[in-house]
XYZ file of C-alpha atoms in Angstrom:
686
model
C 85.274 116.616 150.519
C 87.580 115.736 153.358
C 86.446 116.810 156.787
C 89.706 118.446 157.829
C 88.048 120.246 160.790
C 87.391 116.988 162.554
C 91.128 116.129 162.484
C 92.797 119.550 162.814
C 91.538 121.513 165.704
C 93.862 124.574 165.196
C 95.484 125.352 168.496
C 94.946 121.836 169.899
C 97.666 120.747 167.453
C 100.296 122.522 169.514
C 101.968 119.925 171.842
C 102.193 120.830 175.540
C 105.730 119.679 175.729
C 107.029 121.785 172.857
C 110.509 122.036 174.335
C 110.732 118.238 174.386
C 110.032 117.746 170.739
C 112.391 115.309 168.963
C 115.232 116.438 166.720
C 113.947 117.834 163.424
C 110.789 119.089 165.055
C 109.531 122.590 165.991
C 106.334 124.081 167.365
C 107.515 127.670 166.625
C 106.472 128.843 170.088
C 109.386 131.066 170.928
C 112.035 130.165 168.338
C 112.618 128.220 165.140
C 114.376 125.348 166.940
C 117.501 125.274 164.821
C 115.603 125.766 161.546
C 117.320 128.880 160.003
C 116.372 131.046 157.047
C 118.939 130.911 154.248
C 120.236 134.426 153.855
C 120.256 134.351 150.015
C 116.475 134.236 150.016
C 113.525 135.915 151.765
C 113.369 135.378 155.538
C 110.728 133.293 157.285
C 109.131 135.506 159.930
C 108.227 134.186 163.423
C 104.812 135.383 164.439
C 104.913 137.814 167.303
C 102.571 135.651 169.396
C 104.340 132.474 168.414
C 102.608 129.378 166.961
C 103.925 129.662 163.389
C 106.399 131.186 160.919
C 105.289 132.729 157.646
C 106.378 134.526 154.437
C 103.979 136.746 152.423
C 103.869 139.331 149.724
C 104.460 142.179 152.154
C 108.113 141.019 152.247
C 108.543 139.759 148.668
C 107.024 139.588 145.235
C 105.746 136.831 143.027
C 108.284 134.126 142.276
C 110.586 134.955 145.190
C 111.528 132.162 147.630
C 112.012 131.760 151.312
C 114.130 128.758 152.371
C 114.286 127.240 155.875
C 117.117 124.810 156.636
C 117.368 122.464 159.589
C 120.480 121.496 161.521
C 122.087 118.145 160.833
C 119.698 115.215 161.412
C 119.949 111.426 161.297
C 117.217 108.739 160.824
C 118.837 105.423 161.520
C 115.275 104.043 161.974
C 112.398 104.589 159.626
C 110.812 107.951 160.571
C 107.796 110.013 159.797
C 107.961 113.725 159.255
C 104.694 115.659 159.621
C 104.223 119.240 158.512
C 101.284 121.381 159.455
C 100.966 124.266 156.977
C 98.733 126.735 155.307
C 98.774 128.347 151.820
C 96.545 131.348 151.211
C 95.938 133.364 148.115
C 93.403 135.796 146.640
C 90.599 134.478 144.441
C 91.913 136.234 141.332
C 95.286 134.485 141.502
C 94.179 130.889 141.725
C 95.935 130.157 138.338
C 99.347 130.863 139.888
C 99.250 130.062 143.579
C 102.069 129.964 146.027
C 103.955 126.680 146.450
C 105.506 124.863 149.393
C 108.288 122.373 148.693
C 110.147 120.005 151.037
C 113.614 118.568 150.233
C 116.183 116.314 151.921
C 119.755 117.319 151.624
C 122.162 114.493 152.302
C 125.717 115.555 153.333
C 127.426 113.641 150.476
C 125.091 114.725 147.592
C 125.433 117.879 145.502
C 121.690 118.017 144.818
C 118.569 118.104 146.972
C 115.922 115.368 146.905
C 112.364 116.619 146.463
C 110.108 114.690 148.835
C 106.837 116.617 148.637
C 105.289 119.641 147.071
C 101.906 121.439 147.563
C 100.157 124.490 146.183
C 96.555 123.861 147.312
C 95.185 127.048 148.952
C 93.200 126.610 152.137
C 91.350 128.542 154.826
C 92.557 126.121 157.491
C 95.674 124.330 158.577
C 96.557 121.217 156.541
C 98.808 118.343 157.442
C 101.300 116.470 155.291
C 102.933 113.149 156.350
C 106.224 112.133 154.789
C 108.016 108.769 155.221
C 111.777 108.979 155.700
C 113.594 105.709 154.954
C 116.207 104.663 157.517
C 119.764 105.666 156.641
C 123.042 106.081 158.411
C 123.829 109.221 156.407
C 123.335 112.676 157.957
C 120.901 114.976 156.257
C 119.122 118.357 156.536
C 115.439 119.195 155.924
C 115.029 122.095 153.487
C 111.634 123.753 153.273
C 111.063 126.158 150.353
C 108.188 128.582 150.030
C 107.653 130.144 146.597
C 105.314 133.160 146.571
C 102.551 133.121 143.959
C 100.561 135.864 142.273
C 98.456 138.361 144.204
C 98.776 140.922 146.997
C 97.639 138.582 149.695
C 99.690 135.515 148.903
C 101.202 133.876 152.049
C 102.683 130.594 153.247
C 102.743 129.527 156.935
C 104.254 126.681 158.929
C 102.462 125.768 162.162
C 104.489 122.697 163.235
C 107.156 120.335 162.062
C 107.460 117.049 163.825
C 109.790 114.064 163.089
C 109.120 110.808 164.967
C 110.324 107.276 164.708
C 107.915 104.917 162.924
C 105.750 104.845 159.775
C 103.349 107.616 158.863
C 100.630 105.004 158.225
C 100.752 103.918 161.856
C 98.369 105.478 164.410
C 96.985 104.894 167.829
C 94.643 107.915 167.587
C 95.881 109.390 170.879
C 97.189 112.670 169.413
C 94.814 115.441 168.243
C 96.064 115.430 164.650
C 95.136 111.723 164.314
C 98.440 111.047 162.349
C 97.020 112.710 159.287
C 94.136 110.261 158.805
C 91.126 112.080 157.269
C 87.393 111.295 157.016
C 85.643 111.337 153.647
C 82.657 113.387 154.535
C 79.223 111.715 154.268
C 76.211 113.575 155.707
C 74.890 110.402 157.319
C 77.772 108.139 158.377
C 81.276 109.166 159.351
C 84.296 108.098 161.356
C 84.477 109.780 164.800
C 86.962 109.844 167.639
C 85.793 107.707 170.570
C 86.890 107.685 174.177
C 88.861 110.337 175.993
C 86.714 110.765 179.165
C 83.907 108.988 181.042
C 81.390 111.599 180.097
C 82.306 111.758 176.408
C 79.177 111.160 174.268
C 81.449 109.827 171.595
C 82.225 106.695 173.593
C 80.416 103.608 172.317
C 83.086 101.313 173.919
C 84.152 101.159 177.549
C 87.856 100.954 176.630
C 90.249 101.577 173.799
C 92.856 98.998 172.780
C 95.985 101.150 173.338
C 95.591 101.946 177.017
C 92.734 99.528 177.708
C 90.955 102.268 179.607
C 88.064 104.732 179.104
C 90.661 107.582 178.730
C 92.247 106.165 175.540
C 91.020 107.016 172.058
C 89.962 105.038 169.014
C 88.085 105.602 165.772
C 84.502 104.338 165.225
C 81.575 104.601 162.816
C 77.918 104.021 163.760
C 74.854 103.240 161.645
C 72.347 105.165 163.736
C 71.935 107.899 161.017
C 72.009 105.626 158.000
C 69.258 106.583 155.558
C 70.148 104.670 152.391
C 71.174 101.186 151.330
C 74.979 100.775 151.190
C 75.890 104.002 152.981
C 79.666 104.155 153.056
C 82.060 105.723 155.585
C 85.835 105.993 154.672
C 88.762 106.723 156.887
C 91.772 107.473 154.705
C 95.470 107.211 155.688
C 98.211 109.632 154.625
C 99.700 108.896 151.204
C 102.887 106.773 151.450
C 105.864 108.640 150.160
C 108.523 105.887 150.188
C 108.344 102.294 148.944
C 107.061 99.919 151.616
C 106.325 96.212 151.765
C 105.385 94.109 154.779
C 102.610 93.477 157.252
C 99.866 96.047 158.025
C 98.049 95.220 161.267
C 95.232 96.798 163.250
C 92.651 96.022 165.985
C 88.930 96.244 165.351
C 85.588 95.614 166.998
C 82.415 94.916 165.056
C 78.946 94.669 166.543
C 77.661 91.084 166.299
C 74.797 89.948 164.141
C 74.306 93.197 162.097
C 74.375 93.870 158.407
C 77.508 95.757 157.692
C 80.667 95.227 155.641
C 84.087 96.230 156.909
C 86.819 96.306 154.250
C 90.368 97.714 153.691
C 91.423 99.074 150.343
C 94.475 100.612 148.809
C 94.109 103.553 146.363
C 96.922 104.833 144.144
C 97.359 108.367 142.899
C 95.412 107.466 139.698
C 92.431 106.673 141.887
C 92.585 102.832 141.379
C 91.066 100.912 144.319
C 92.199 97.429 145.319
C 90.647 95.434 148.188
C 93.279 93.860 150.422
C 91.143 92.684 153.363
C 87.528 92.108 154.428
C 85.888 90.788 157.626
C 85.244 87.095 156.931
C 83.975 86.062 160.327
C 81.857 87.765 163.031
C 84.661 87.969 165.659
C 83.873 88.524 169.255
C 82.993 91.467 171.540
C 86.657 92.106 172.348
C 89.288 93.734 170.124
C 90.251 91.490 167.142
C 93.676 91.573 165.465
C 93.750 91.782 161.654
C 96.944 91.276 159.636
C 97.244 91.855 155.896
C 100.119 91.837 153.480
C 100.702 95.447 152.257
C 102.788 96.404 149.228
C 103.245 100.063 148.388
C 106.028 100.360 145.774
C 104.605 103.797 144.797
C 102.482 106.337 146.628
C 99.170 104.983 147.852
C 96.573 105.430 150.622
C 95.035 102.824 152.841
C 91.198 103.241 153.173
C 89.217 101.693 156.034
C 85.691 101.420 154.685
C 82.397 100.433 156.330
C 79.288 99.962 154.194
C 75.931 99.801 156.046
C 72.741 98.377 154.663
C 70.445 100.158 157.098
C 70.155 102.029 160.407
C 70.495 98.732 162.424
C 73.995 98.042 161.026
C 75.603 98.585 164.416
C 79.046 99.929 164.767
C 82.686 99.236 163.759
C 85.638 100.477 165.905
C 89.346 100.747 164.873
C 92.500 101.263 166.879
C 96.331 100.776 166.850
C 97.248 100.612 163.125
C 100.808 99.448 162.821
C 103.258 98.299 160.150
C 106.199 95.905 160.056
C 108.519 95.460 157.102
C 108.344 91.646 157.403
C 105.793 89.171 156.158
C 102.701 88.669 158.292
C 102.778 85.577 160.528
C 99.788 84.067 158.743
C 101.370 84.407 155.346
C 103.902 82.118 153.682
C 104.323 83.723 150.298
C 107.841 84.588 149.082
C 108.685 88.347 148.959
C 109.346 89.675 145.456
C 112.817 91.068 144.745
C 113.000 93.220 141.628
C 116.769 92.583 141.157
C 116.085 88.828 140.717
C 113.609 89.423 137.936
C 115.642 91.962 135.925
C 118.690 91.697 133.668
C 120.903 93.813 131.464
C 122.838 90.751 130.179
C 126.261 92.284 130.745
C 127.474 89.292 132.745
C 125.091 86.410 131.898
C 121.440 85.571 131.442
C 120.771 86.312 135.144
C 117.664 84.295 136.145
C 116.363 84.047 132.575
C 116.497 80.798 130.562
C 115.187 79.470 127.232
C 113.641 76.300 125.905
C 115.772 73.938 123.835
C 113.730 74.068 120.627
C 115.354 75.919 117.797
C 118.559 78.067 117.803
C 116.839 80.485 120.316
C 118.336 83.573 121.784
C 122.061 84.261 121.836
C 123.918 86.683 124.094
C 126.102 88.751 121.779
C 128.455 91.795 121.726
C 128.930 93.509 118.400
C 130.763 96.507 117.054
C 127.981 99.004 116.120
C 127.525 99.705 112.408
C 124.887 100.909 109.984
C 123.106 97.579 110.110
C 123.344 96.772 113.744
C 123.475 99.053 116.815
C 125.345 98.263 120.006
C 123.549 97.264 123.147
C 121.239 99.591 124.979
C 122.949 99.526 128.369
C 126.381 101.029 127.450
C 126.468 101.017 123.636
C 129.361 98.568 123.742
C 128.074 95.752 125.969
C 126.029 92.604 125.652
C 122.406 91.941 124.665
C 120.247 89.074 123.401
C 119.728 88.447 119.724
C 117.282 86.114 117.973
C 118.395 85.554 114.274
C 115.432 84.193 112.409
C 117.367 84.224 109.170
C 118.902 80.867 110.188
C 115.633 79.303 111.099
C 115.058 76.093 109.145
C 111.340 76.698 109.077
C 108.889 79.491 109.761
C 107.555 79.746 113.260
C 108.854 80.751 116.643
C 112.571 80.959 117.271
C 112.658 79.832 120.890
C 111.114 81.179 124.009
C 112.967 83.199 126.666
C 111.529 82.657 130.163
C 111.871 84.970 133.156
C 111.962 83.877 136.732
C 108.802 82.825 138.598
C 106.825 85.827 140.003
C 104.493 85.492 143.021
C 100.754 85.700 142.250
C 98.234 88.317 143.200
C 100.651 91.224 142.840
C 100.679 93.918 140.219
C 103.888 94.158 138.136
C 105.422 96.624 135.753
C 107.575 95.013 133.033
C 109.866 97.270 131.009
C 112.375 96.221 128.328
C 114.168 97.568 125.280
C 114.045 95.909 121.853
C 115.351 96.610 118.342
C 114.136 95.053 115.077
C 116.221 94.596 111.895
C 115.675 93.090 108.464
C 111.961 92.257 108.444
C 109.678 93.528 105.689
C 106.684 93.501 108.075
C 107.260 94.408 111.751
C 103.935 93.060 113.081
C 104.336 90.239 115.646
C 108.104 89.869 115.143
C 108.444 90.059 118.915
C 105.681 89.020 121.406
C 105.428 88.789 125.183
C 103.347 86.196 126.903
C 102.429 85.650 130.527
C 102.797 82.007 131.460
C 100.595 80.834 134.334
C 102.541 78.004 135.860
C 99.681 76.303 137.752
C 97.429 76.130 134.672
C 100.166 75.786 132.008
C 98.435 78.624 130.089
C 100.094 81.347 128.002
C 98.378 84.670 127.451
C 99.674 87.102 124.898
C 99.944 90.570 126.440
C 102.076 92.520 123.963
C 103.524 92.315 120.455
C 105.341 94.620 118.091
C 103.051 96.541 115.763
C 105.377 98.960 114.012
C 108.881 100.150 114.958
C 111.666 102.258 113.520
C 114.310 99.815 112.225
C 117.480 99.604 114.205
C 116.314 101.857 117.060
C 116.247 100.633 120.673
C 112.616 101.089 121.661
C 111.205 100.858 125.211
C 108.084 98.822 125.970
C 106.166 98.663 129.165
C 103.460 96.282 130.327
C 101.398 96.240 133.529
C 99.904 92.887 134.511
C 98.499 91.004 137.529
C 97.580 87.327 137.788
C 96.175 85.457 140.799
C 98.713 82.539 140.492
C 102.502 82.404 140.062
C 103.550 83.493 136.584
C 106.563 83.855 134.260
C 107.178 86.377 131.564
C 108.010 84.819 128.156
C 109.636 86.635 125.220
C 109.106 85.006 121.779
C 110.551 86.098 118.425
C 108.561 85.122 115.353
C 109.296 84.545 111.677
C 105.994 84.235 109.738
C 107.445 83.161 106.458
C 110.647 81.771 104.984
C 110.992 84.978 102.897
C 110.528 87.504 105.669
C 112.979 86.910 108.562
C 115.363 89.144 110.333
C 116.962 90.014 113.667
C 115.251 90.740 116.984
C 117.379 92.293 119.803
C 116.378 92.443 123.506
C 118.065 94.288 126.431
C 117.672 95.850 129.855
C 114.653 93.894 131.182
C 113.237 95.191 134.505
C 110.354 94.117 136.671
C 108.938 96.284 139.442
C 105.908 96.124 141.706
C 103.027 98.378 140.826
C 101.526 99.974 137.716
C 103.905 101.316 135.014
C 101.813 104.513 134.942
C 102.186 105.164 138.665
C 105.831 106.149 138.207
C 104.743 109.105 136.124
C 103.141 110.591 139.245
C 106.339 110.587 141.233
C 108.770 113.504 141.497
C 111.588 113.215 139.015
C 114.694 111.488 140.438
C 117.118 114.041 141.932
C 120.073 114.871 139.755
C 118.616 113.129 136.721
C 117.387 114.478 133.423
C 115.972 112.501 130.486
C 114.770 115.650 128.688
C 111.343 114.026 128.219
C 109.361 116.895 129.833
C 111.815 119.840 129.409
C 115.409 120.786 129.752
C 115.215 120.203 133.539
C 117.462 122.743 135.351
C 119.905 123.104 132.425
C 120.414 126.582 130.960
C 122.224 127.913 127.952
C 124.578 130.846 127.492
C 122.585 131.883 124.408
C 119.586 130.557 122.594
C 119.543 130.718 118.752
C 119.769 128.371 115.805
C 123.301 127.378 116.812
C 122.623 126.458 120.417
C 121.508 123.075 121.892
C 118.035 121.975 120.778
C 115.584 119.556 122.358
C 114.335 117.089 119.747
C 112.690 113.730 119.165
C 113.085 111.389 116.230
C 115.843 111.679 113.599
C 117.915 114.749 113.007
C 117.124 116.634 109.711
C 120.519 115.919 108.054
C 121.053 112.353 106.752
C 123.980 110.179 107.835
C 124.459 111.993 111.128
C 122.693 112.198 114.473
C 120.677 109.580 116.282
C 117.491 107.947 114.901
C 115.779 108.224 118.264
C 116.502 109.084 121.893
C 118.248 106.730 124.304
C 115.494 106.680 126.984
C 112.544 105.265 125.112
C 113.420 105.402 121.377
C 110.564 107.848 120.816
C 111.393 110.431 123.390
C 113.520 113.552 123.541
C 117.244 114.348 123.671
C 119.481 117.421 123.261
C 121.595 117.950 120.190
C 123.352 120.529 117.986
C 122.227 120.857 114.411
C 125.495 121.187 112.443
C 123.816 122.633 109.314
C 122.896 125.749 111.390
C 126.515 126.328 112.556
C 129.854 127.130 111.059
C 133.027 125.162 111.548
C 134.371 125.621 115.111
C 131.240 127.217 116.516
C 130.328 126.258 120.040
C 127.129 125.420 121.931
C 127.172 125.227 125.720
C 124.641 123.599 128.071
C 125.080 124.513 131.812
C 123.787 122.508 134.797
C 122.177 124.265 137.721
C 124.642 125.147 140.510
C 125.638 122.059 142.361
C 126.552 122.113 146.026
C 130.098 121.229 146.811
C 130.625 118.236 149.129
C 133.548 116.095 150.221
C 134.029 112.774 148.543
C 133.401 111.587 144.951
C 130.730 112.600 142.479
C 129.729 110.405 139.547
C 128.294 111.896 136.376
C 126.880 109.501 133.758
C 125.233 110.389 130.494
C 124.771 109.013 127.021
C 126.263 110.699 123.896
C 125.806 110.223 120.137
C 128.603 111.236 117.726
C 127.961 109.813 114.285
C 128.790 111.475 110.953
C 131.777 112.300 108.777
C 133.614 115.333 110.133
C 132.018 115.210 113.638
C 133.572 117.753 115.914
C 134.273 117.830 119.599
C 132.181 117.058 122.747
C 133.675 118.186 126.052
C 132.543 118.310 129.646
C 133.924 120.968 131.970
C 133.651 121.786 135.639
C 133.322 125.445 136.615
C 133.783 126.344 140.233
C 131.951 129.241 141.919
C 133.968 132.516 141.517
C 136.554 130.915 139.269
C 136.943 132.329 135.845
C 138.663 129.256 134.394
C 137.005 125.854 133.670
C 138.590 122.457 134.169
C 138.259 119.743 131.517
C 136.741 116.520 132.859
C 136.080 114.520 129.689
C 136.378 114.783 125.879
C 135.525 112.956 122.706
C 136.668 114.035 119.238
C 135.434 112.890 115.847
C 132.905 110.195 114.864
C 132.497 107.664 117.676
C 129.646 105.252 116.838
C 126.232 104.919 115.172
C 124.964 103.920 118.684
C 124.407 105.818 121.895
C 127.430 105.349 124.102
C 127.632 105.709 127.890
C 130.067 108.090 129.543
C 131.184 107.841 133.201
C 132.997 110.710 134.879
C 134.230 110.685 138.363
C 135.382 113.878 140.056
C 135.757 115.658 143.361
C 134.747 119.286 144.168
C 134.098 120.765 147.641
C 132.872 124.141 146.352
C 129.668 125.047 144.591
C 130.067 124.322 140.914
C 128.442 123.768 137.546
C 128.918 121.074 134.893
C 129.045 122.357 131.300
C 128.491 120.314 128.137
C 130.236 121.922 125.254
C 129.731 120.778 121.614
C 131.845 122.200 118.787
C 130.785 121.807 115.194
C 133.075 119.824 112.950
C 134.178 120.402 109.351
C 130.982 118.835 107.834
C 127.255 119.450 108.160
C 127.130 115.726 108.958
C 128.503 116.344 112.462
C 125.485 116.495 114.713
C 126.247 115.731 118.328
C 123.620 114.626 120.920
C 123.344 113.858 124.699
C 120.671 112.148 126.722
C 119.922 110.664 130.211
C 122.201 112.803 132.306
C 122.534 111.644 135.886
C 124.469 112.958 138.904
C 125.149 110.545 141.736
C 126.989 110.719 145.042
C 129.995 108.449 145.445
C 132.227 106.584 142.967
C 131.072 105.377 139.607
C 131.993 101.809 140.501
C 133.890 99.856 137.792
C 135.130 102.434 135.352
C 134.737 101.136 131.790
C 137.473 102.033 129.307
C 135.057 103.067 126.527
C 137.853 104.845 124.780
C 139.711 101.715 123.754
C 136.508 100.105 122.433
C 135.177 103.058 120.483
C 136.020 103.628 116.887
C 137.088 107.177 116.849
C 139.977 109.201 118.396
C 139.352 110.360 121.828
C 140.921 111.884 124.865
C 140.111 110.027 128.076
C 140.223 111.790 131.428
C 138.708 109.122 133.732
C 139.259 110.691 137.087
C 140.251 114.223 138.070
C 140.705 115.688 141.583
C 140.332 119.371 142.263
């Protein structure tokens, strides 16, 4: 259990210079410092004696919200936002507690970005640390409290503070210790040292920050160790934005004693990885340590000391800092995801193939029953290995990715489709090629796959030396050969499973978990349905979703509807902003007699809807990408309307809806390339 009491001394958290707090901060002493309650929701109440604002069930009921909105802010440098809060609830309502959410609202975006959420009840104040990436865009902080079940449910905010720097940095001079917490051990723990000459918690004459006896540092002592390998852990706040660079800190370690001082990272799945360990005794002064730190997804840094007995001495720690550049003692090249990824729309990017056999060919085809279009847009390019033309059984050429630095964890994702083979097994395989040892290790291969469906695969791997990813298509016998397609290869740092722990991207819906914030005017057999796999009626509808091939999408089942019947899917209300919006989504319109798919914009308080985009009739057997660019400065909704055609073979589906701020970039004239009649409304101003 974390010893929060050591780090959060209630009233000591309040800064003496409350009036001098930086922009985006508030101690709630006499006012809310420009943080205002949004009138459409419950109000946040300023405590009569100051110190905090709160909302509870005496003002509202379960499910009601209170929203606090800051004034315009700007973070041109990387910043850290710290929130001191408390959620209380009655014991009988633990199954449905209150929830506190924090969002960023950029001035040019019609949706809010969820940064952090908590619903853990506590009897004491808790602290959350949130990294804010540097940006020239103005934004607001939005804090939302949602009341849970019970008569005593409440949410309180004690302090908000936004400062320049990284949340993982700390000199231990402030009472809240930057959100670092101690993993409680009855025998050995990290304590605050220094602060005054008479402080019993002062094993050192000076800290590193001020080089005086008045400064503070953290230390752990072995005097109460009772068992072999007693461990003390000091745990940093969880990173909330991707970071890569040099983590540095100062330490002192007592000479000639049996202890081990190490630094680990721990991700949200609980996976530990050692990134540094004391390899030399050091000296009696403060020693500088520098270590490469990569946090592409949320993780904690853990400073751990393991003692082998009561004579293990002490370890002291001070001035933890971070720089987004490589450490001076490191020469390794930084990894850039864009250089290791490719959608093959323009060329092979940084991929290449060996010269044996016909190999992989970059192709663009008109989708038909026997071959789907590419995965990126439905009408673009992808790679194809045609084993039917192989003169002999065996591999059909290797496709190599760019060199990847060693000792880093990678997540490889790609889409593939298989055609024409009698047996799917091993028709496509992925190898990791270790350059230094010229060794190839097979890490993935096809086992079974729906024919002609773009499937997503993901592989997590880590090797100590530089490596390359190799894709290889196989034809086991002369009589069983076919086509293997490959598209949209991406490589990112970190484990593939870690992205599942992240909040969903704002303004984006893949329908994998639910219908997101979309609603329907009515729900019955003739409305939109969330489905995976093929649709029930043959020769219409997709064989799988666009996202992974085995996931979910939304569609209308034509056999449940009559000719001309409508189904409407409504987005949540979107905030109106100046400038352009870009809406992208994938649609599937295959089948004789397919009807109409339209996208409308409905402004707040307007009875009429404006047509943004439309497709009529059969379009393709593949998923096709739609791009819609529009402007709207008032609150509005986007409506997807599907109308059933003349035949039961007229299912219509959509997937992977995404709202973005700004222009869509190069608008593609999908209309001219698609097979059916369509009406194209590329850009509309309102």
